[in-house]
Short mmCIF file of C-alpha atoms and ligand atoms in Angstrom, two decimals:
data_model
loop_
_atom_site.label_atom_id
_atom_site.label_comp_id
_atom_site.label_asym_id
_atom_site.label_seq_id
_atom_site.Cartn_x
_atom_site.Cartn_y
_atom_site.Cartn_z
CA MET I 14 5.98 12.32 2.22
CA GLU I 15 6.36 8.54 2.69
CA LYS I 16 9.00 6.85 0.64
CA ALA I 17 7.37 4.88 -2.23
CA GLN I 18 9.18 1.88 -0.92
CA ASP I 19 7.90 1.87 2.48
CA VAL I 20 4.16 2.74 0.84
CA PHE I 21 4.72 -0.67 -1.02
CA LYS I 22 5.90 -2.82 1.97
CA LYS I 23 2.95 -1.55 4.15
CA LEU I 24 0.58 -2.58 1.32
CA ILE I 25 2.32 -6.27 1.25
CA SER I 26 2.30 -6.59 4.91
CA HIS I 27 -1.47 -5.12 5.22
CA CYS I 28 -2.46 -7.67 2.58
CA LYS I 29 -1.10 -10.46 4.48
CA GLU I 30 -2.29 -9.44 7.85
CA TYR I 31 -5.92 -8.85 6.81
CA GLY I 32 -6.26 -12.26 4.85
CA TYR I 33 -5.94 -10.70 1.23
CA ILE I 34 -2.83 -12.30 -0.02
CA PHE I 35 -0.46 -14.99 1.25
CA GLN I 36 2.86 -16.07 -0.39
CA SER I 37 2.17 -19.56 -1.76
CA SER I 38 3.54 -22.52 0.17
CA GLU I 39 4.70 -20.32 3.01
CA ILE I 40 5.29 -22.87 5.46
CA TYR I 41 7.90 -24.29 3.06
CA ASP I 42 9.55 -20.79 2.52
CA GLY I 43 7.40 -20.01 -0.34
CA LEU I 44 7.71 -20.19 -4.02
CA SER I 45 8.93 -17.37 -5.91
CA ALA I 46 6.22 -15.04 -7.84
CA VAL I 47 3.40 -17.18 -6.96
CA TYR I 48 0.81 -16.24 -4.42
CA ASP I 49 -2.61 -17.33 -2.86
CA TYR I 50 -5.46 -15.28 -2.16
CA GLY I 51 -7.17 -15.50 1.23
CA PRO I 52 -10.74 -15.22 2.38
CA TYR I 53 -11.01 -11.16 1.65
CA GLY I 54 -8.62 -11.34 -1.32
CA SER I 55 -10.77 -14.14 -2.94
CA GLU I 56 -13.87 -12.14 -2.51
CA LEU I 57 -12.16 -8.87 -3.92
CA LYS I 58 -10.80 -11.01 -6.63
CA ASN I 59 -14.27 -12.61 -7.55
CA ASN I 60 -15.80 -8.92 -7.52
CA ILE I 61 -13.21 -7.63 -9.85
CA LYS I 62 -13.92 -10.62 -12.32
CA ASN I 63 -17.61 -9.98 -11.93
CA TYR I 64 -17.51 -6.15 -12.59
CA TRP I 65 -15.41 -7.16 -15.73
CA TRP I 66 -17.68 -9.78 -16.96
CA SER I 67 -20.70 -7.72 -16.67
CA SER I 68 -19.28 -4.76 -18.14
CA MET I 69 -18.22 -6.97 -21.34
CA VAL I 70 -20.79 -9.83 -21.52
CA LYS I 71 -23.88 -8.54 -19.67
CA LEU I 72 -23.78 -5.06 -21.14
CA HIS I 73 -23.10 -6.18 -24.72
CA GLU I 74 -25.45 -8.05 -26.94
CA ASN I 75 -22.66 -8.64 -29.10
CA ILE I 76 -20.21 -10.12 -26.83
CA VAL I 77 -20.41 -13.72 -25.38
CA GLY I 78 -18.17 -15.47 -22.93
CA ILE I 79 -16.34 -18.59 -23.10
CA ASP I 80 -14.11 -20.90 -20.85
CA SER I 81 -11.40 -22.67 -22.65
CA ALA I 82 -9.24 -25.21 -21.41
CA ILE I 83 -5.74 -24.59 -20.07
CA PHE I 84 -4.01 -27.05 -22.02
CA MET I 85 -4.29 -27.00 -26.11
CA HIS I 86 -2.85 -28.30 -28.75
CA PRO I 87 1.01 -27.80 -28.95
CA THR I 88 0.63 -26.54 -32.45
CA ILE I 89 -1.45 -23.70 -31.36
CA TRP I 90 1.66 -22.05 -29.74
CA LYS I 91 3.41 -22.55 -33.09
CA ALA I 92 0.86 -20.91 -34.79
CA SER I 93 0.51 -17.85 -32.28
CA GLY I 94 4.37 -17.17 -32.60
CA HIS I 95 4.76 -18.07 -28.92
CA VAL I 96 7.32 -21.00 -29.40
CA ASP I 97 9.43 -18.83 -31.69
CA ALA I 98 9.01 -15.31 -30.01
CA PHE I 99 7.52 -15.22 -26.73
CA ASN I 100 10.91 -14.39 -25.25
CA ASP I 101 12.29 -11.80 -22.97
CA PRO I 102 15.89 -10.87 -23.30
CA MET I 103 17.71 -11.54 -20.02
CA ILE I 104 20.93 -10.21 -18.77
CA ASP I 105 22.83 -10.81 -15.48
CA ASN I 106 25.01 -8.58 -13.30
CA LYS I 107 28.28 -10.37 -12.70
CA ASP I 108 29.02 -8.74 -9.54
CA SER I 109 25.42 -8.65 -7.60
CA LYS I 110 24.35 -11.90 -9.45
CA LYS I 111 21.07 -10.04 -10.02
CA ARG I 112 19.05 -10.98 -13.24
CA TYR I 113 17.37 -8.37 -15.10
CA ARG I 114 15.04 -7.97 -18.24
CA ALA I 115 17.60 -6.04 -20.61
CA ASP I 116 14.60 -4.21 -21.75
CA THR I 117 13.16 -2.97 -18.66
CA LEU I 118 16.74 -1.97 -17.56
CA ILE I 119 16.78 0.43 -20.38
CA GLU I 120 13.31 1.56 -19.89
CA ASP I 121 13.77 2.28 -16.30
CA PHE I 122 17.02 4.20 -17.03
CA ILE I 123 15.23 6.41 -19.39
CA ALA I 124 12.48 7.13 -17.17
CA ASN I 125 14.43 7.49 -13.86
CA LYS I 126 17.47 9.06 -15.17
CA ILE I 127 16.37 11.25 -18.31
CA ASP I 128 12.89 11.82 -18.08
CA LYS I 129 13.25 12.80 -14.45
CA LYS I 130 15.84 15.45 -15.33
CA ILE I 131 13.64 16.86 -18.05
CA ASN I 132 10.48 17.07 -15.80
CA LYS I 133 12.72 18.63 -13.21
CA GLU I 134 13.63 21.39 -15.36
CA VAL I 135 10.24 21.99 -16.61
CA GLU I 136 8.63 22.03 -13.21
CA LYS I 137 11.43 24.66 -12.11
CA ALA I 138 10.48 26.99 -15.10
CA ARG I 139 6.95 26.79 -14.55
CA LYS I 140 7.37 27.96 -10.99
CA ARG I 141 9.77 30.88 -12.06
CA PHE I 142 7.60 32.03 -15.10
CA GLY I 143 4.09 31.53 -13.60
CA GLU I 144 1.31 32.13 -15.71
CA SER I 145 3.08 33.10 -18.64
CA PHE I 146 4.75 29.67 -18.80
CA ASP I 147 4.81 28.20 -22.32
CA GLU I 148 5.67 24.57 -21.90
CA ALA I 149 6.04 23.70 -25.48
CA GLU I 150 8.22 26.58 -26.19
CA PHE I 151 10.46 25.75 -23.17
CA ILE I 152 10.80 22.10 -24.16
CA SER I 153 12.09 22.76 -27.72
CA THR I 154 14.69 25.74 -26.76
CA ASN I 155 16.07 25.09 -23.32
CA PRO I 156 19.49 23.69 -23.83
CA ARG I 157 19.60 21.10 -21.10
CA VAL I 158 16.01 19.99 -21.99
CA VAL I 159 16.86 19.64 -25.67
CA ALA I 160 20.19 17.87 -25.12
CA ASN I 161 18.46 15.32 -22.71
CA THR I 162 15.61 14.78 -25.40
CA GLU I 163 17.95 14.26 -27.91
CA LYS I 164 19.85 11.62 -25.73
CA LYS I 165 16.69 9.95 -25.02
CA GLN I 166 15.84 9.59 -28.72
CA GLY I 167 19.12 8.39 -29.50
CA ILE I 168 18.47 5.52 -26.84
CA MET I 169 15.22 4.83 -27.93
CA ALA I 170 16.15 4.59 -31.67
CA ALA I 171 19.03 1.98 -30.88
CA PHE I 172 16.90 0.22 -28.41
CA THR I 173 13.79 -0.15 -30.70
CA LYS I 174 16.16 -1.29 -33.53
CA ALA I 175 17.72 -3.98 -31.62
CA MET I 176 14.31 -5.38 -30.13
CA GLU I 177 12.84 -5.24 -33.86
CA GLU I 178 15.84 -7.19 -35.21
CA ASP I 179 16.27 -9.46 -32.31
CA ASP I 180 19.93 -8.26 -31.95
CA MET I 181 21.07 -9.17 -28.74
CA GLU I 182 24.61 -7.82 -29.14
CA ALA I 183 23.20 -4.32 -29.99
CA LEU I 184 20.74 -4.42 -26.96
CA LYS I 185 23.88 -5.06 -24.75
CA ALA I 186 25.56 -2.36 -26.50
CA VAL I 187 22.84 0.27 -25.43
CA ILE I 188 23.04 -0.81 -21.85
CA VAL I 189 27.15 -0.63 -21.82
CA ASP I 190 27.33 2.64 -24.16
CA ASN I 191 24.98 4.73 -21.97
CA GLY I 192 26.71 3.34 -18.48
CA ILE I 193 23.49 1.86 -17.24
CA VAL I 194 24.47 0.38 -14.01
CA CYS I 195 23.01 -2.52 -11.88
CA PRO I 196 20.28 -0.78 -9.84
CA GLU I 197 21.41 -2.97 -6.69
CA SER I 198 25.25 -2.89 -6.94
CA GLY I 199 26.08 -0.07 -9.23
CA SER I 200 28.38 -2.33 -11.17
CA ARG I 201 28.81 -2.15 -14.98
CA GLU I 202 29.90 -5.73 -15.31
CA TRP I 203 27.27 -7.30 -17.30
CA THR I 204 26.98 -10.73 -19.00
CA ASP I 205 25.88 -10.85 -22.58
CA VAL I 206 22.29 -10.55 -23.25
CA ARG I 207 20.31 -14.06 -24.01
CA GLN I 208 16.84 -14.60 -25.09
CA PHE I 209 14.77 -16.61 -22.86
CA ASN I 210 11.22 -18.28 -23.72
CA LEU I 211 8.65 -17.52 -21.07
CA MET I 212 6.44 -20.54 -21.50
CA PHE I 213 6.24 -23.36 -18.93
CA ALA I 214 6.44 -26.70 -20.70
CA THR I 215 5.11 -30.12 -19.63
CA LYS I 216 4.40 -33.61 -20.97
CA MET I 217 1.07 -35.10 -21.78
CA GLY I 218 0.42 -38.76 -21.49
CA ALA I 219 1.28 -41.38 -18.99
CA ILE I 220 4.78 -41.91 -20.39
CA ALA I 221 6.70 -38.81 -20.58
CA GLU I 222 9.20 -40.54 -23.11
CA GLY I 223 8.24 -39.66 -26.38
CA ALA I 224 4.90 -37.92 -25.31
CA ASP I 225 4.22 -34.52 -26.59
CA THR I 226 5.34 -31.35 -25.23
CA ILE I 227 2.47 -29.43 -23.97
CA TYR I 228 2.33 -25.63 -22.61
CA LEU I 229 0.59 -24.23 -19.93
CA ARG I 230 -1.06 -21.11 -21.98
CA PRO I 231 0.83 -17.99 -21.49
CA GLU I 232 -2.50 -16.15 -22.40
CA THR I 233 -6.04 -16.90 -22.66
CA ALA I 234 -6.56 -15.14 -26.15
CA GLN I 235 -5.36 -18.29 -28.13
CA GLY I 236 -8.46 -20.40 -26.55
CA ILE I 237 -10.72 -17.79 -27.93
CA PHE I 238 -8.94 -17.64 -31.40
CA VAL I 239 -9.36 -21.18 -32.06
CA ASN I 240 -13.01 -21.59 -30.88
CA PHE I 241 -13.84 -18.53 -33.10
CA LEU I 242 -16.09 -20.35 -35.50
CA ASN I 243 -17.63 -22.55 -33.10
CA VAL I 244 -18.78 -19.44 -31.18
CA GLN I 245 -19.83 -17.49 -34.10
CA LYS I 246 -21.79 -20.40 -35.41
CA THR I 247 -23.52 -21.40 -32.31
CA THR I 248 -24.40 -18.08 -31.04
CA ARG I 249 -25.26 -16.85 -34.62
CA GLN I 250 -23.32 -13.50 -34.14
CA LYS I 251 -22.80 -10.96 -36.76
CA ILE I 252 -19.52 -9.23 -37.04
CA PRO I 253 -18.67 -7.00 -35.08
CA PHE I 254 -18.64 -9.25 -32.16
CA GLY I 255 -16.56 -10.01 -29.25
CA ILE I 256 -15.79 -13.13 -27.35
CA ALA I 257 -14.57 -12.89 -23.64
CA GLN I 258 -12.75 -14.94 -21.16
CA ILE I 259 -11.40 -14.98 -17.88
CA GLY I 260 -8.77 -17.66 -16.89
CA LYS I 261 -5.23 -18.42 -15.70
CA ALA I 262 -2.06 -17.80 -17.56
CA PHE I 263 1.40 -18.97 -16.83
CA ARG I 264 4.72 -17.27 -17.54
CA ASN I 265 8.09 -18.19 -16.55
CA GLU I 266 9.01 -14.47 -15.87
CA ILE I 267 12.64 -13.71 -15.81
CA VAL I 268 12.41 -11.27 -12.79
CA ALA I 269 9.50 -11.54 -10.36
CA ARG I 270 10.30 -9.12 -7.65
CA GLN I 271 7.10 -6.84 -7.44
CA PHE I 272 4.61 -8.88 -5.33
CA ILE I 273 1.51 -9.73 -7.49
CA PHE I 274 2.27 -7.30 -10.24
CA ARG I 275 4.54 -9.84 -11.99
CA MET I 276 3.41 -13.33 -11.13
CA ARG I 277 4.50 -16.63 -12.78
CA GLU I 278 0.82 -18.06 -12.34
CA PHE I 279 -1.66 -15.13 -12.82
CA GLU I 280 -5.08 -14.61 -14.09
CA GLN I 281 -6.29 -12.78 -17.25
CA MET I 282 -9.43 -11.00 -18.53
CA GLU I 283 -9.31 -10.88 -22.25
CA MET I 284 -11.88 -10.00 -24.92
CA GLN I 285 -11.44 -10.34 -28.52
CA PHE I 286 -13.19 -8.17 -30.89
CA PHE I 287 -13.56 -9.49 -34.50
CA VAL I 288 -14.36 -6.80 -36.78
CA ARG I 289 -14.46 -6.15 -40.71
CA PRO I 290 -10.93 -5.37 -42.25
CA GLY I 291 -10.29 -1.77 -42.56
CA THR I 292 -12.42 -0.82 -39.60
CA GLU I 293 -10.06 -1.84 -36.81
CA MET I 294 -8.85 1.54 -35.97
CA GLU I 295 -12.24 2.74 -35.33
CA TRP I 296 -12.84 -0.09 -33.01
CA TYR I 297 -9.42 0.28 -31.46
CA GLU I 298 -10.17 3.91 -30.56
CA LYS I 299 -13.60 3.00 -29.09
CA TRP I 300 -12.24 0.17 -26.86
CA LYS I 301 -9.74 2.72 -25.66
CA GLU I 302 -11.97 4.99 -24.49
CA THR I 303 -14.58 2.34 -23.07
CA ARG I 304 -11.68 0.65 -21.13
CA MET I 305 -10.43 3.92 -19.84
CA ASN I 306 -14.11 4.75 -18.46
CA TRP I 307 -14.17 1.23 -16.81
CA HIS I 308 -11.04 1.99 -14.61
CA LYS I 309 -12.08 5.72 -13.97
CA ALA I 310 -15.43 4.46 -12.57
CA VAL I 311 -13.61 2.35 -10.10
CA SER I 312 -11.07 4.87 -9.02
CA PRO I 313 -11.96 8.41 -10.11
CA ASP I 314 -9.01 9.88 -8.48
CA ALA I 315 -6.44 7.31 -9.65
CA LYS I 316 -3.62 8.22 -11.72
CA LEU I 317 -4.09 6.56 -14.94
CA LYS I 318 -2.75 7.30 -18.37
CA PHE I 319 -2.36 5.90 -21.80
CA HIS I 320 1.10 4.57 -23.27
CA ASP I 321 1.51 4.19 -26.76
CA HIS I 322 3.83 0.99 -27.58
CA ASP I 323 7.35 2.02 -29.10
CA ASN I 324 7.71 -1.76 -29.79
CA LEU I 325 4.66 -3.23 -31.69
CA ALA I 326 4.60 -7.11 -30.86
CA HIS I 327 4.64 -9.23 -34.08
CA TYR I 328 0.95 -9.54 -34.30
CA ALA I 329 -0.05 -5.93 -33.84
CA ASN I 330 -0.42 -2.76 -36.04
CA ALA I 331 -1.44 -0.56 -33.05
CA ALA I 332 -1.01 -0.94 -29.30
CA VAL I 333 -1.53 0.80 -26.28
CA ASP I 334 -1.27 0.23 -22.45
CA ILE I 335 -3.31 1.98 -19.85
CA GLU I 336 -0.94 2.62 -17.10
CA PHE I 337 -1.55 3.09 -13.64
CA GLU I 338 0.70 4.65 -10.94
CA PHE I 339 1.56 1.87 -8.60
CA PRO I 340 3.82 2.63 -5.67
CA PHE I 341 6.76 1.67 -7.70
CA GLY I 342 5.73 3.86 -10.68
CA PHE I 343 3.38 4.12 -13.59
CA LYS I 344 3.30 0.75 -15.14
CA GLU I 345 1.05 -1.30 -17.68
CA LEU I 346 -2.23 -2.60 -16.04
CA GLU I 347 -3.96 -3.33 -19.29
CA GLY I 348 -3.08 -3.77 -22.96
CA ILE I 349 -5.25 -2.86 -25.96
CA HIS I 350 -4.09 -4.17 -29.02
CA SER I 351 -5.13 -4.09 -32.73
CA ARG I 352 -4.28 -7.90 -33.88
CA THR I 353 -4.88 -7.63 -37.44
CA ASP I 354 -5.93 -11.03 -38.98
CA PHE I 355 -2.41 -12.49 -37.71
CA ASP I 356 -3.73 -15.04 -35.26
CA LEU I 357 -6.87 -16.37 -37.15
CA LYS I 358 -4.64 -16.38 -40.42
CA SER I 359 -2.05 -18.37 -38.76
CA HIS I 360 -4.29 -20.80 -37.38
CA GLN I 361 -5.91 -21.43 -40.66
CA GLU I 362 -2.56 -22.03 -42.23
CA HIS I 363 -1.36 -24.27 -39.28
CA SER I 364 -4.85 -26.28 -38.90
CA ASN I 365 -5.73 -26.33 -42.63
CA LYS I 366 -9.28 -25.36 -41.62
CA LYS I 367 -10.91 -22.29 -43.32
CA LEU I 368 -11.39 -19.64 -40.63
CA HIS I 369 -13.56 -17.22 -42.59
CA TYR I 370 -16.62 -15.31 -42.01
CA PHE I 371 -19.36 -14.61 -44.56
CA ASP I 372 -20.68 -11.22 -44.23
CA PRO I 373 -24.06 -10.72 -45.62
CA GLU I 374 -23.93 -7.25 -45.58
CA ILE I 375 -21.24 -6.83 -47.98
CA ASN I 376 -21.80 -10.42 -49.47
CA ASP I 377 -18.05 -11.45 -49.16
CA SER I 378 -16.24 -13.64 -46.93
CA TYR I 379 -12.93 -12.55 -45.23
CA ILE I 380 -10.71 -13.40 -41.93
CA PRO I 381 -11.94 -10.93 -39.56
CA TYR I 382 -9.48 -8.42 -37.96
CA VAL I 383 -9.26 -8.48 -34.09
CA VAL I 384 -9.14 -5.59 -31.57
CA GLU I 385 -8.01 -6.96 -28.18
CA THR I 386 -8.52 -5.73 -24.59
CA SER I 387 -6.39 -7.72 -22.13
CA ILE I 388 -6.15 -6.94 -18.38
CA GLY I 389 -4.65 -9.06 -15.53
CA VAL I 390 -7.04 -9.65 -12.35
CA ASP I 391 -3.93 -9.62 -10.01
CA ARG I 392 -2.60 -6.46 -11.52
CA MET I 393 -6.28 -4.89 -11.29
CA PHE I 394 -6.34 -6.10 -7.56
CA LEU I 395 -3.09 -4.51 -6.82
CA ALA I 396 -4.21 -1.36 -8.53
CA ILE I 397 -7.22 -1.23 -6.44
CA MET I 398 -5.55 -1.77 -3.03
CA SER I 399 -2.64 0.64 -3.60
CA ASN I 400 -5.30 3.16 -4.50
CA ALA I 401 -7.36 2.07 -1.37
CA LEU I 402 -4.95 1.75 1.28
CA GLN I 403 -4.64 5.26 3.25
CA ASP I 404 -3.70 6.17 6.81
CA GLU I 405 -5.82 8.89 8.10
CA GLU I 406 -5.73 11.33 10.68
CA VAL I 407 -8.84 11.29 12.87
CA LEU I 408 -10.04 12.22 16.38
CA ASP I 409 -10.67 9.52 18.91
CA ALA I 410 -13.52 9.39 21.46
CA LYS I 411 -11.75 11.68 23.62
CA GLY I 412 -10.93 14.16 20.95
CA ASN I 413 -7.34 13.19 20.53
CA LYS I 414 -5.74 12.85 17.22
CA THR I 415 -4.95 9.43 16.11
CA THR I 416 -4.51 7.66 12.85
CA ARG I 417 -6.77 5.06 11.39
CA VAL I 418 -6.16 2.68 8.48
CA VAL I 419 -8.82 2.49 6.11
CA LEU I 420 -9.02 0.58 2.74
CA ARG I 421 -11.27 2.87 0.74
CA ILE I 422 -12.37 0.12 -1.99
CA HIS I 423 -15.22 0.82 -4.09
CA PRO I 424 -18.24 -0.27 -2.20
CA ALA I 425 -19.55 -2.51 -4.80
CA LEU I 426 -16.10 -4.29 -4.85
CA ALA I 427 -15.37 -4.37 -1.19
CA PRO I 428 -15.10 -8.02 0.24
CA VAL I 429 -17.41 -7.63 3.11
CA LYS I 430 -20.31 -5.25 2.56
CA VAL I 431 -21.82 -5.06 5.95
CA ALA I 432 -20.36 -5.71 9.62
CA ILE I 433 -23.08 -6.63 12.18
CA LEU I 434 -22.05 -5.93 15.44
CA PRO I 435 -23.77 -6.18 18.90
CA LEU I 436 -22.38 -3.67 21.33
CA VAL I 437 -21.97 -6.07 24.20
CA LYS I 438 -20.88 -9.62 23.53
CA LYS I 439 -22.61 -10.84 26.98
CA ASP I 440 -25.77 -9.43 26.37
CA GLU I 441 -28.29 -12.25 24.70
CA ALA I 442 -30.94 -9.82 23.93
CA LEU I 443 -28.36 -7.91 21.75
CA THR I 444 -26.31 -10.72 20.14
CA GLY I 445 -29.78 -12.51 19.44
CA LYS I 446 -31.05 -9.45 17.46
CA ALA I 447 -27.64 -9.06 15.88
CA ARG I 448 -27.78 -12.62 14.66
CA GLU I 449 -31.49 -11.95 13.40
CA ILE I 450 -30.17 -8.98 11.36
CA PHE I 451 -27.39 -11.10 10.13
CA ASN I 452 -29.87 -13.76 8.82
CA LYS I 453 -32.01 -11.41 7.17
CA LEU I 454 -29.17 -9.41 5.26
CA LYS I 455 -26.97 -12.26 4.43
CA PHE I 456 -29.21 -13.02 1.37
CA SER I 457 -28.48 -9.84 -0.11
CA PHE I 458 -24.96 -8.96 0.95
CA ASN I 459 -21.89 -10.47 2.03
CA CYS I 460 -21.93 -9.95 6.05
CA GLN I 461 -19.83 -10.37 8.70
CA TYR I 462 -20.90 -11.05 12.40
CA ASP I 463 -18.35 -9.78 14.88
CA GLU I 464 -18.87 -9.78 18.58
CA LYS I 465 -15.39 -9.82 19.98
CA ASP I 466 -13.31 -6.51 21.37
CA ALA I 467 -14.56 -3.19 22.14
CA ILE I 468 -16.68 -1.61 19.68
CA GLY I 469 -14.01 1.30 18.44
CA LYS I 470 -11.72 -1.63 18.06
CA ARG I 471 -14.08 -3.42 15.69
CA TYR I 472 -14.67 -0.45 13.57
CA ARG I 473 -10.93 -0.05 13.19
CA ARG I 474 -10.84 -3.88 12.05
CA GLN I 475 -13.62 -3.27 9.62
CA ASP I 476 -11.93 -0.03 8.19
CA ALA I 477 -8.84 -2.08 7.63
CA ILE I 478 -10.70 -4.60 5.66
CA GLY I 479 -12.52 -2.18 3.74
CA THR I 480 -16.17 -3.05 4.93
CA PRO I 481 -18.38 -0.07 3.49
CA TYR I 482 -20.92 -0.29 6.53
CA CYS I 483 -21.16 -1.17 10.35
CA ILE I 484 -24.39 -1.95 11.98
CA THR I 485 -24.22 -1.72 15.48
CA ILE I 486 -26.92 -3.30 18.02
CA ASP I 487 -27.39 -1.65 21.21
CA GLN I 488 -29.96 -1.43 24.00
CA GLN I 489 -32.04 1.27 22.14
CA THR I 490 -32.47 -1.46 19.45
CA ILE I 491 -34.36 -3.77 21.81
CA ASP I 492 -36.71 -0.98 22.51
CA ASP I 493 -37.28 0.69 19.14
CA ASN I 494 -35.95 -1.48 16.44
CA THR I 495 -33.41 0.91 15.19
CA VAL I 496 -29.83 0.47 14.92
CA THR I 497 -26.72 2.57 14.61
CA LEU I 498 -25.15 2.58 10.92
CA ARG I 499 -21.76 3.67 10.39
CA ASP I 500 -20.16 4.68 7.08
CA ARG I 501 -16.61 3.79 6.36
CA ASP I 502 -15.60 6.88 4.50
CA SER I 503 -17.02 9.54 6.16
CA MET I 504 -17.34 7.67 9.56
CA GLU I 505 -20.71 9.17 10.06
CA GLN I 506 -23.14 7.58 12.36
CA ILE I 507 -27.10 7.64 11.60
CA ARG I 508 -29.87 5.81 13.51
CA ILE I 509 -31.95 3.91 11.26
CA ALA I 510 -34.86 1.57 11.58
CA ILE I 511 -34.02 -1.96 11.13
CA ASP I 512 -36.98 -2.38 8.05
CA ALA I 513 -35.06 0.55 6.23
CA LEU I 514 -31.59 -0.87 6.60
CA GLU I 515 -31.63 -2.86 3.41
CA GLU I 516 -33.08 -0.37 0.97
CA HIS I 517 -30.79 2.36 2.46
CA ILE I 518 -27.52 0.50 1.95
CA ALA I 519 -28.18 -1.31 -1.11
CA ASP I 520 -27.95 1.80 -3.30
CA LYS I 521 -24.03 2.33 -2.73
CA LEU I 522 -23.10 -1.31 -2.78
CA ASP I 523 -25.00 -2.01 -5.96
CA MET I 524 -22.42 -3.03 -8.75
CA ARG I 525 -25.10 -1.28 -11.37
CA ALA I 526 -23.46 2.15 -10.01
CA LEU I 527 -20.27 1.14 -11.58
CA LEU I 528 -21.45 -0.30 -14.57
CA ALA I 529 -23.36 2.71 -15.52
P1 LIG Q 83 4.48 -6.49 -19.40
O1 LIG Q 83 5.07 -5.74 -20.31
O2 LIG Q 83 4.24 -6.01 -17.90
O3 LIG Q 83 5.56 -7.99 -19.17
P2 LIG Q 83 3.07 -7.76 -21.26
O4 LIG Q 83 2.87 -6.59 -22.31
O5 LIG Q 83 3.72 -8.91 -21.52
O6 LIG Q 83 3.24 -7.19 -19.71
P3 LIG Q 83 0.41 -8.77 -22.06
O7 LIG Q 83 0.89 -9.75 -22.66
O8 LIG Q 83 -0.24 -7.39 -22.84
O9 LIG Q 83 1.28 -8.23 -20.85
O10 LIG Q 83 -0.68 -9.27 -20.90
C1 LIG Q 83 -1.92 -8.66 -20.79
C2 LIG Q 83 -2.16 -8.20 -19.16
O11 LIG Q 83 -1.89 -9.59 -18.56
C3 LIG Q 83 -1.10 -7.08 -18.62
O12 LIG Q 83 -1.59 -5.95 -18.91
C4 LIG Q 83 -1.14 -7.47 -17.42
O13 LIG Q 83 -2.10 -6.84 -16.68
C5 LIG Q 83 -1.43 -9.06 -17.32
N1 LIG Q 83 -0.19 -9.51 -17.08
C6 LIG Q 83 0.82 -10.12 -17.99
N2 LIG Q 83 1.91 -10.67 -17.46
C7 LIG Q 83 1.56 -10.79 -16.06
C8 LIG Q 83 2.34 -11.46 -14.94
N3 LIG Q 83 3.48 -11.99 -14.94
N4 LIG Q 83 1.89 -11.29 -13.70
C9 LIG Q 83 0.48 -10.73 -13.62
N5 LIG Q 83 -0.03 -10.10 -14.70
C10 LIG Q 83 0.31 -10.08 -15.82
#
């Protein structure tokens, strides 16, 4: 088994080598936690956004989309709580000089030191007892497991209390009392914990002096809330209904060492669903299920799980993450939050504008409750890539074992759908025919024409890009108008008439399969 760290490194270099992702400002030695998407990356990103947008806006009569500005009135961030509370607790190790988020340091300690021990005991016992193993019974009676569970509960209780009470001294005490060490250096020499606000600020207007402080939005959701009545009135939606938005968000993250998992400039896909107060938990459950299905359609074999929040944000009465097993462990991919009427109520207070909805069904007016689904485009991108990149043992033309690198991206999301490859570059009859096919198919699919290198090498290149189909044009094509169609996943090759190509391949590439 390859080490997780090596798998992740390989993924990052694959992204660069094949034009998916580049470090921002690379020729100037880069800008930390900011990335650019290359030719294939931007295609994949667009396809992810399209899949999300279609599943929300196209498939739901009662969800509409907007595109609000990144700059917004500064009071919005006061009302939303971001000015006062959008902080992460920061701690430095004095020996290694490494900076950490105190909360993730504690969470990682629990996952790597305590949960791992418990799981090991359980797996050992499962093997020992075989069929008769009763996991629940074992967990509640085995002395080592019970001791570790109690330890975990003790840490969690102190951690949650410190976070809820904003008590940075208590948070540091959790780290010190449990002997949590710097993962880099093993040192226990910690600074105090300080709160750090994650919003980027800038000045609006020609003269910075005296100008208002403006924030780069740290989430797209507020653009939806402040447009709630505009949208509701102009589209005559009735509750329950949703507003969806895709757009950039900015956070001055304390630690950003995990490639595009945690960036300082990233993109979100958020949907706020407005419901009658008291019905929010039903909708919360519904959206949990809908969103999990959306993920499973893309990666049926992916490791996904729900993780209920231990610390609820200031606006939420229920919150869950959909976690994905990245090469560095299970981490948040998407959040589903029941936000109550916190945001609309607060905007009503700060703006002095009534944000009520008149509900004709109950003949009453109220501030709607909100269930939100919020996912990062870039994190989804990383999840897809980590699921898709595989080293596979195959046989070469001579029957010898060899390895091929293949990106098994879902065909409907793959950046290039079809590669068109004349077998011989110098044969104009073949290249002409290939161009003809390219010019026909390009109206339906994102195609790539490639005539350089031996055919086997070109197949490998398309496998590494994740192209679902390769079409090869050879001498027989000139004689009978058929081509070889090669499937990325099975590597199977069939002979097919040019006229039948489009219909044959369209099926697998169609986004409708995913959406259904
Ligand atoms: P985390 O706990 O990982 O910092 P969060 O709980 O602050 O994330 P949310 O505010 O719920 O995240 O944001 C919604 C989604 O936006 C996340 O599920 C994630 O997919 C994405 N996201 C948040 N922060 C970043 C970031 N810095 N870089 C990339 N994506 C992000």
